[in-house]
Coordinates of C-alpha atoms in Angstrom, one line a residue:
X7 CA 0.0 0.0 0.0
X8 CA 1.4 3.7 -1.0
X9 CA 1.5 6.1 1.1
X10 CA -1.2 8.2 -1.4
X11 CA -3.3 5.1 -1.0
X12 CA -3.3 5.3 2.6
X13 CA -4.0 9.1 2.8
X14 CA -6.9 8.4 0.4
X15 CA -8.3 5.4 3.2
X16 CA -7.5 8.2 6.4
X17 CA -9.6 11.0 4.4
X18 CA -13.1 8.4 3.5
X19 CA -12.9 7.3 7.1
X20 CA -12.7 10.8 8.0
X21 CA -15.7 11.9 6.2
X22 CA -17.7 9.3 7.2
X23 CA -19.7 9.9 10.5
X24 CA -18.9 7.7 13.8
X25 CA -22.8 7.1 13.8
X26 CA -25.2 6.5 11.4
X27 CA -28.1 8.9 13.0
X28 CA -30.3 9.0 9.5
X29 CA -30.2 5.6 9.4
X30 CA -31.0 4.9 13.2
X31 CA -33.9 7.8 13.6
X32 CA -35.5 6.3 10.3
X33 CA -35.2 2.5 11.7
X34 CA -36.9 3.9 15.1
X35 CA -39.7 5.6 13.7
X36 CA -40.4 2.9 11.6
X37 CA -40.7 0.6 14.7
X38 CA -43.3 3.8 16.6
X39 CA -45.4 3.4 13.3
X40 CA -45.6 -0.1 13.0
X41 CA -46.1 -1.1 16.5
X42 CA -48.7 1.8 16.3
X43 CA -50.2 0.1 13.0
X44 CA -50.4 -3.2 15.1
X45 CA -51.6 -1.9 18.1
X46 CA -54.5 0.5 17.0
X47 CA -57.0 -2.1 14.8
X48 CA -59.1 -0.6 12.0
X49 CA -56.6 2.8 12.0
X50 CA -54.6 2.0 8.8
X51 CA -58.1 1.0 7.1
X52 CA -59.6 3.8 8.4
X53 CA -57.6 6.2 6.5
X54 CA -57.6 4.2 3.2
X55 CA -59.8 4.3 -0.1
X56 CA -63.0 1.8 -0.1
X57 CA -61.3 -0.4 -2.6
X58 CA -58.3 -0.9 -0.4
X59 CA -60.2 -2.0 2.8
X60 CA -59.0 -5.7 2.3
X61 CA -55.3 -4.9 2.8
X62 CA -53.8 -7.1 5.8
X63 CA -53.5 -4.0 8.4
X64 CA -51.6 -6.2 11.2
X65 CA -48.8 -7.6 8.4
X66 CA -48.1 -4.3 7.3
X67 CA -47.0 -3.2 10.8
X68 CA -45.3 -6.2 11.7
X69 CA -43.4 -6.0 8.1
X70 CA -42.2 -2.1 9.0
X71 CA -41.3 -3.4 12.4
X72 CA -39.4 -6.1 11.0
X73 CA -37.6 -4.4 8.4
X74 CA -36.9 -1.5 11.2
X75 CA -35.1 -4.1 13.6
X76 CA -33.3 -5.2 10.7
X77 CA -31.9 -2.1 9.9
X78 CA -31.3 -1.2 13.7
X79 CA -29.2 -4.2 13.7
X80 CA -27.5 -3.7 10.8
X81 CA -26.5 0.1 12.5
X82 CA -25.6 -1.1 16.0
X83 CA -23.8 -4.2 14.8
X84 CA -22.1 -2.0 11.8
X85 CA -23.2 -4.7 9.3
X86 CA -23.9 -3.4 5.7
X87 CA -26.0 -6.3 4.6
X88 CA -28.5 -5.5 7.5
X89 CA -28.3 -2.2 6.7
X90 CA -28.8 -2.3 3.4
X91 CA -31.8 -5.2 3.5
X92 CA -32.8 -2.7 6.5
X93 CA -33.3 0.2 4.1
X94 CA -34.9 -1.4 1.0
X95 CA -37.7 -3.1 2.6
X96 CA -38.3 0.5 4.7
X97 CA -37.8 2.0 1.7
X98 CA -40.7 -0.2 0.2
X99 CA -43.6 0.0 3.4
X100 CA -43.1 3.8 3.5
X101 CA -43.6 4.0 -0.3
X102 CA -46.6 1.9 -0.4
X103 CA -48.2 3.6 2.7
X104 CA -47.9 7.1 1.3
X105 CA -49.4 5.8 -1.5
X106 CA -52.3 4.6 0.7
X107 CA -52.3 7.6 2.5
X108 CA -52.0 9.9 -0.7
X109 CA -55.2 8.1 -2.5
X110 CA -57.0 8.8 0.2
X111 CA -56.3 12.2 1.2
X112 CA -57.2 12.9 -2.8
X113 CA -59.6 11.0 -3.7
X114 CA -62.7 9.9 -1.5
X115 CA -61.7 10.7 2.0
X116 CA -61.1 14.1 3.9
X117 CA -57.8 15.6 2.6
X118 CA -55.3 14.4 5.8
X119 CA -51.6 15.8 6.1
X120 CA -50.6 12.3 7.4
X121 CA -49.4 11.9 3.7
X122 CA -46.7 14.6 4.7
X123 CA -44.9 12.8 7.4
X124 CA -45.2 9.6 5.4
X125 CA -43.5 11.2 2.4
X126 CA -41.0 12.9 4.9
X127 CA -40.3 9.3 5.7
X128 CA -40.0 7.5 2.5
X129 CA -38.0 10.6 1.1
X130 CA -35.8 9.9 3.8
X131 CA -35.0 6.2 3.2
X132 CA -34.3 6.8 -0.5
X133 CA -32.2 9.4 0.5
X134 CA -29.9 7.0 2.7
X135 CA -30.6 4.3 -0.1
X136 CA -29.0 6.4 -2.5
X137 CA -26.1 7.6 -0.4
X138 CA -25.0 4.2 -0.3
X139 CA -23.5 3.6 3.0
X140 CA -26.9 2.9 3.6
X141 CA -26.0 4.5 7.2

């Protein structure tokens, strides 16, 4: 190894930050949400279009919980496969439940600004998809 090649290693590891916060504050809000999802029956349905009342509300939240521990093992245990499964499958139950929220808030239902902090949320994970430390 050169001594350029070296300096090159010292300055990446410099940039890159001790903890992945991003990573961890998405992972633990997606475990709040789901365990909420799981906990309160009928709200998920409640806040969907008619033709999407047969969508299993209790698998959803255990899905974003699972793929939240994933990812908060991934970041505590500094492993890039969990973090990066971690990320995708977040990336994929925030997409689909701003869509859910979304359709309802313009199409049948009472326009409802939970669309906002679910697309705050799904922006977020493709943002730390895209990064690709997948902090």
């Amino acid at each position: 190894m050169t001594d350029k090649e070296l300096l090159n290693d010292i300055a990446k590891l410099q940039q890159k930050p001790l903890f992945p916060f991003w990573g961890f504050l998405f992972a633990l809000g997606s475990v709040l949400y789901g365990e909420f999802i799981v906990r309160v029956d009928g709200y998920l349905l409640a806040n969907t279009e008619p033709y999407f009342q047969m969508i299993p509300e209790d698998l959803i939240g255990w899905l974003m919980i699972a793929g939240a521990v994933i990812k908060l093992a991934g970041v505590l245990l500094n492993n890039g496969t969990l973090k990066r499964v971690g990320i995708i499958s977040l990336s994929a139950m925030w997409s689909g439940v701003f869509v859910l929220a979304t359709t309802y808030s313009f199409g049948t239902g009472y326009p409802h600004p939970s669309y906002i902090f679910m697309g705050v949320m799904m922006l977020g994970c493709f943002r730390i998809a895209r990064k690709g430390d997948f902090g």
